[in-house]
Amino acid sequence: MGTSKTAWHVAFAALIAERAPPGIEVRTEVQLTSEPQRADLLLLRRAGSARRDVEALTLRGLWPLLAGDSLVEFKSLSRPFRRGDLVRLFGYASQYHAINIERLRPADLTLVLVVPSITVTLRAELEWMSFALTELGKGYAQVSGNVYSTYIVVVDLVARAERDDLLGIFGHHKISSRDARWWLEKYLGREKESAVSQSIQDLEGYDEMLQKLLDSLSPEQRLAGLAPEERLAGLAPEERLAGLTPEQQVLALSDEVLRTLPSEFLSSLSPETREKIRARIGH
């Protein structure tokens, strides 16, 4: 479990490999993780600062529950809770505690799992680990049975209970407020212009995030700023004319085609339509 090995480590492994009973396979220097272990968020209370949890603007019910150090694991819509995620969070806690053993007691470390909703997979893992889930109300729950205080935040429920439209972006709710749409637009625009090593557009879930923003816009808002040809790009000819009245379909014709229309046909059109055609083709 150490970060580096000594000659003693190598010799001890050799001894065990030589003298283990039959049927035991001995492996050395085994990689235990599929990827580098990184907490999604580490929340630290500043030393000497008074607690001002009531001033929080989001997850307002969470902050009073947190100790001095808190590890947060966030599960998104594109990467929901998977089997083993809760075990992995406890592993993170143990490793973080180990490197801060002189500073932290178990009571000083809080674990938080943030999920869009409680899934069958999450409930099964809690049961498999013999942990109890106690509802605290308004989308918050406590996991009992772990040495570290552990809480689950259900985004869908908290966003509704606290009327937090911005938090609701990260759950299953549709974006319904201007503030939430503005925040997501601002965030996507800022990240697109930033010089980060990996563009947010290259990350898993970006298309879903963008689609969620688009779904919040009216058809007029989606098309605003596009040239006419851009609005019609990708549509079949019959789709471009769908919903138009016969005279509107005539006006959708190119100037070249309008010039070939017989005068008898043009005279059958309404004065308003004839005037628009005359303005375009000059007679």
Coordinates of C-alpha atoms in Angstrom, one line a residue:
M1 CA 0.0 0.0 0.0
G2 CA 3.1 2.2 0.2
T3 CA 4.0 4.8 -2.5
S4 CA 7.5 3.2 -3.0
K5 CA 9.0 -0.2 -2.3
T6 CA 12.3 -1.1 -0.6
A7 CA 14.6 -4.1 -0.9
W8 CA 12.7 -5.5 2.1
H9 CA 9.5 -5.4 0.1
V10 CA 11.0 -7.4 -2.8
A11 CA 12.6 -10.0 -0.4
F12 CA 9.4 -10.4 1.5
A13 CA 7.4 -11.0 -1.7
A14 CA 10.0 -13.6 -2.8
L15 CA 9.7 -15.4 0.6
I16 CA 5.9 -15.6 0.4
A17 CA 6.0 -16.8 -3.2
E18 CA 8.5 -19.5 -2.3
R19 CA 6.8 -20.7 0.9
A20 CA 3.0 -20.2 0.2
P21 CA 0.9 -23.3 0.3
P22 CA -0.2 -25.0 -3.0
G23 CA -3.2 -23.3 -4.6
I24 CA -2.1 -19.8 -3.7
E25 CA -1.0 -17.4 -6.5
V26 CA 1.2 -14.6 -5.4
R27 CA 1.3 -11.4 -7.4
T28 CA 3.5 -8.4 -6.7
E29 CA 3.1 -4.7 -7.3
V30 CA -0.5 -5.1 -8.2
Q31 CA -2.3 -2.0 -9.6
L32 CA -5.6 -1.7 -7.7
T33 CA -7.3 1.0 -9.6
S34 CA -8.4 1.2 -13.3
E35 CA -7.6 5.0 -13.3
P36 CA -5.9 7.6 -11.1
Q37 CA -8.0 8.2 -8.0
R38 CA -9.3 11.7 -7.8
A39 CA -12.1 13.0 -5.7
D40 CA -14.7 15.0 -7.7
L41 CA -14.7 17.7 -5.0
L42 CA -12.9 18.3 -1.7
L43 CA -14.7 20.8 0.5
L44 CA -12.6 22.4 3.2
R45 CA -13.8 24.6 6.0
R46 CA -11.3 27.5 6.4
A47 CA -9.6 27.4 9.7
G48 CA -10.7 30.1 12.1
S49 CA -13.7 31.1 9.9
A50 CA -17.2 31.2 11.5
R51 CA -19.7 28.8 10.0
R52 CA -22.0 30.7 7.6
D53 CA -23.9 27.7 6.2
V54 CA -27.2 29.6 6.1
E55 CA -25.8 31.9 3.3
A56 CA -25.3 29.0 0.8
L57 CA -27.1 29.5 -2.5
T58 CA -27.3 25.9 -3.5
L59 CA -27.6 22.5 -1.6
R60 CA -28.7 24.6 1.3
G61 CA -29.5 21.6 3.4
L62 CA -26.1 20.0 3.0
W63 CA -23.7 22.4 4.5
P64 CA -24.8 22.1 8.1
L65 CA -24.1 18.4 7.9
L66 CA -20.5 18.7 6.8
A67 CA -17.4 18.4 9.0
G68 CA -14.1 20.2 8.4
D69 CA -13.1 18.1 5.4
S70 CA -15.6 16.6 2.9
L71 CA -15.1 14.4 -0.1
V72 CA -17.9 14.6 -2.8
E73 CA -18.5 12.1 -5.5
F74 CA -20.9 13.4 -8.2
K75 CA -22.7 11.0 -10.5
S76 CA -24.1 12.7 -13.7
L77 CA -26.8 11.9 -16.1
S78 CA -24.3 10.6 -18.6
R79 CA -22.4 8.6 -16.0
P80 CA -24.9 7.5 -13.4
F81 CA -24.2 5.4 -10.2
R82 CA -22.6 2.1 -11.1
R83 CA -21.9 -1.0 -9.0
G84 CA -18.8 -0.4 -6.9
D85 CA -19.0 3.4 -6.8
L86 CA -19.9 3.5 -3.1
V87 CA -17.1 1.1 -2.2
R88 CA -14.8 3.3 -4.3
L89 CA -15.9 6.4 -2.3
F90 CA -15.0 4.7 0.9
G91 CA -11.7 3.7 -0.5
Y92 CA -11.0 7.4 -1.4
A93 CA -11.9 8.3 2.2
S94 CA -9.5 5.8 3.7
Q95 CA -6.6 7.0 1.5
Y96 CA -7.4 10.7 2.1
H97 CA -7.6 10.0 5.9
A98 CA -4.3 8.1 5.8
I99 CA -2.3 11.0 4.3
N100 CA -4.0 13.4 6.8
I101 CA -3.8 11.1 9.8
E102 CA -2.1 13.7 12.0
R103 CA -4.8 16.2 11.4
L104 CA -8.0 14.3 11.1
R105 CA -10.1 12.1 13.2
P106 CA -12.8 10.0 11.6
A107 CA -15.4 12.5 12.8
D108 CA -13.6 15.3 10.9
L109 CA -14.2 13.7 7.5
T110 CA -17.6 13.6 5.7
L111 CA -18.5 11.7 2.6
V112 CA -21.1 12.9 0.1
L113 CA -22.6 11.1 -2.8
V114 CA -24.5 13.3 -5.2
V115 CA -26.9 11.5 -7.6
P116 CA -29.6 12.6 -10.0
S117 CA -32.0 10.1 -8.4
I118 CA -31.9 7.0 -6.2
T119 CA -31.5 4.0 -8.5
V120 CA -32.0 0.2 -8.1
T121 CA -28.2 -0.2 -8.4
L122 CA -27.5 2.2 -5.5
R123 CA -30.1 0.6 -3.3
A124 CA -28.7 -2.8 -4.1
E125 CA -25.1 -1.7 -3.1
L126 CA -26.3 -0.2 0.2
E127 CA -28.1 -3.5 1.0
W128 CA -25.1 -5.6 -0.1
M129 CA -22.8 -3.6 2.2
S130 CA -25.4 -3.9 5.1
F131 CA -25.8 -0.2 5.3
A132 CA -29.0 1.6 6.3
L133 CA -30.4 4.6 4.4
T134 CA -32.2 7.1 6.6
E135 CA -34.2 9.8 4.8
L136 CA -33.6 13.3 6.2
G137 CA -36.2 14.9 4.0
K138 CA -36.0 17.3 1.0
G139 CA -33.8 15.1 -1.0
Y140 CA -31.1 14.4 1.7
A141 CA -30.3 11.0 3.2
Q142 CA -27.8 9.6 5.6
V143 CA -25.9 6.3 5.2
S144 CA -25.4 4.5 8.5
G145 CA -22.8 1.8 9.2
N146 CA -19.7 3.5 7.9
V147 CA -16.9 4.9 10.1
Y148 CA -17.2 8.2 8.3
S149 CA -20.4 10.3 8.3
T150 CA -21.9 9.7 4.8
Y151 CA -24.7 11.5 3.1
I152 CA -26.6 11.1 -0.2
V153 CA -27.9 14.1 -2.1
V154 CA -30.7 13.4 -4.6
V155 CA -30.5 16.3 -7.1
D156 CA -34.1 15.8 -8.5
L157 CA -35.6 16.0 -5.0
V158 CA -33.4 18.8 -3.6
A159 CA -33.8 21.0 -6.6
R160 CA -37.6 20.8 -6.3
A161 CA -37.7 21.2 -2.5
E162 CA -35.3 24.1 -2.5
R163 CA -36.6 25.6 -5.7
D164 CA -33.1 25.6 -7.1
D165 CA -33.4 25.8 -10.9
L166 CA -29.7 25.9 -11.4
L167 CA -29.2 22.7 -9.4
G168 CA -32.0 21.2 -11.4
I169 CA -29.8 21.4 -14.5
F170 CA -27.8 18.4 -13.2
G171 CA -30.9 16.2 -12.7
H172 CA -33.7 15.0 -14.9
H173 CA -35.7 18.3 -14.7
K174 CA -36.1 20.3 -17.9
I175 CA -34.7 23.8 -17.8
S176 CA -37.7 26.0 -17.2
S177 CA -36.3 29.3 -15.9
R178 CA -34.3 32.1 -17.6
D179 CA -31.8 32.1 -14.8
A180 CA -30.9 28.4 -15.3
R181 CA -30.7 28.8 -19.1
W182 CA -28.6 31.9 -18.7
W183 CA -26.2 30.1 -16.3
L184 CA -25.7 27.1 -18.6
E185 CA -25.3 29.4 -21.7
K186 CA -22.7 31.4 -19.8
Y187 CA -20.9 28.3 -18.6
L188 CA -20.7 26.6 -22.0
G189 CA -19.5 29.9 -23.6
R190 CA -16.9 30.4 -21.0
E191 CA -15.5 26.9 -21.2
K192 CA -15.5 27.0 -25.0
E193 CA -13.2 30.1 -24.9
S194 CA -10.9 28.9 -22.1
A195 CA -7.5 27.5 -22.8
V196 CA -7.9 24.3 -20.8
S197 CA -5.9 21.2 -21.7
Q198 CA -9.0 19.3 -22.6
S199 CA -12.0 21.1 -24.2
I200 CA -15.3 20.5 -22.5
Q201 CA -16.6 19.7 -26.0
D202 CA -14.5 16.6 -26.0
L203 CA -15.8 15.2 -22.8
E204 CA -18.5 12.6 -22.3
G205 CA -21.8 14.2 -21.6
Y206 CA -21.2 17.4 -23.5
D207 CA -23.8 16.6 -26.2
E208 CA -26.4 15.8 -23.5
M209 CA -25.7 19.1 -21.8
L210 CA -26.0 21.0 -25.0
Q211 CA -29.2 19.2 -25.9
K212 CA -30.6 20.1 -22.5
L213 CA -30.0 23.7 -23.3
L214 CA -31.5 23.5 -26.7
D215 CA -34.6 21.8 -25.4
S216 CA -35.2 24.8 -23.2
L217 CA -35.3 27.2 -26.2
S218 CA -38.4 28.0 -28.3
P219 CA -38.2 27.4 -32.0
E220 CA -37.8 31.1 -32.6
Q221 CA -34.9 31.3 -30.1
R222 CA -33.1 28.3 -31.8
L223 CA -33.3 29.9 -35.2
A224 CA -32.4 33.5 -34.2
G225 CA -29.3 34.7 -36.0
L226 CA -29.4 32.1 -38.7
A227 CA -29.5 33.0 -42.3
P228 CA -32.5 31.7 -44.3
E229 CA -30.5 29.1 -46.0
E230 CA -29.1 27.9 -42.7
R231 CA -32.6 27.6 -41.2
L232 CA -33.6 25.3 -44.1
A233 CA -30.4 23.3 -44.4
G234 CA -31.0 19.6 -44.3
L235 CA -34.7 19.8 -45.1
A236 CA -36.2 18.1 -48.2
P237 CA -38.0 20.4 -50.6
E238 CA -41.5 19.3 -49.5
E239 CA -40.4 19.8 -45.8
R240 CA -39.3 23.4 -46.6
L241 CA -42.8 24.2 -47.9
A242 CA -44.8 22.3 -45.2
G243 CA -47.3 24.5 -43.4
L244 CA -47.3 27.3 -46.0
T245 CA -50.4 28.5 -47.8
P246 CA -50.5 28.2 -51.6
E247 CA -49.5 31.8 -52.0
Q248 CA -46.7 31.5 -49.4
Q249 CA -45.4 28.6 -51.4
V250 CA -45.3 30.8 -54.5
L251 CA -43.3 33.4 -52.6
A252 CA -40.9 30.7 -51.6
L253 CA -39.9 30.2 -55.2
S254 CA -36.7 31.7 -56.5
D255 CA -36.8 34.9 -58.5
E256 CA -35.8 33.0 -61.6
V257 CA -38.8 30.7 -61.3
L258 CA -41.1 33.6 -60.5
R259 CA -40.2 35.3 -63.8
T260 CA -41.4 32.2 -65.7
L261 CA -44.9 32.2 -64.2
P262 CA -47.6 33.1 -66.7
S263 CA -49.3 36.5 -66.2
E264 CA -52.7 34.7 -66.0
F265 CA -51.5 32.8 -62.9
L266 CA -50.0 35.9 -61.4
S267 CA -53.2 37.9 -61.8
S268 CA -55.1 35.2 -59.8
L269 CA -53.0 35.9 -56.8
S270 CA -54.0 38.4 -54.1
P271 CA -52.9 42.1 -54.6
E272 CA -50.5 41.7 -51.6
T273 CA -48.7 38.7 -53.1
R274 CA -48.5 40.3 -56.5
E275 CA -46.9 43.4 -55.0
K276 CA -44.3 41.3 -53.2
I277 CA -43.5 39.5 -56.5
R278 CA -43.3 42.8 -58.4
A279 CA -40.9 44.1 -55.8
R280 CA -38.6 41.1 -56.2
I281 CA -38.6 40.7 -60.0
G282 CA -39.3 44.3 -61.1
H283 CA -42.5 43.9 -63.0

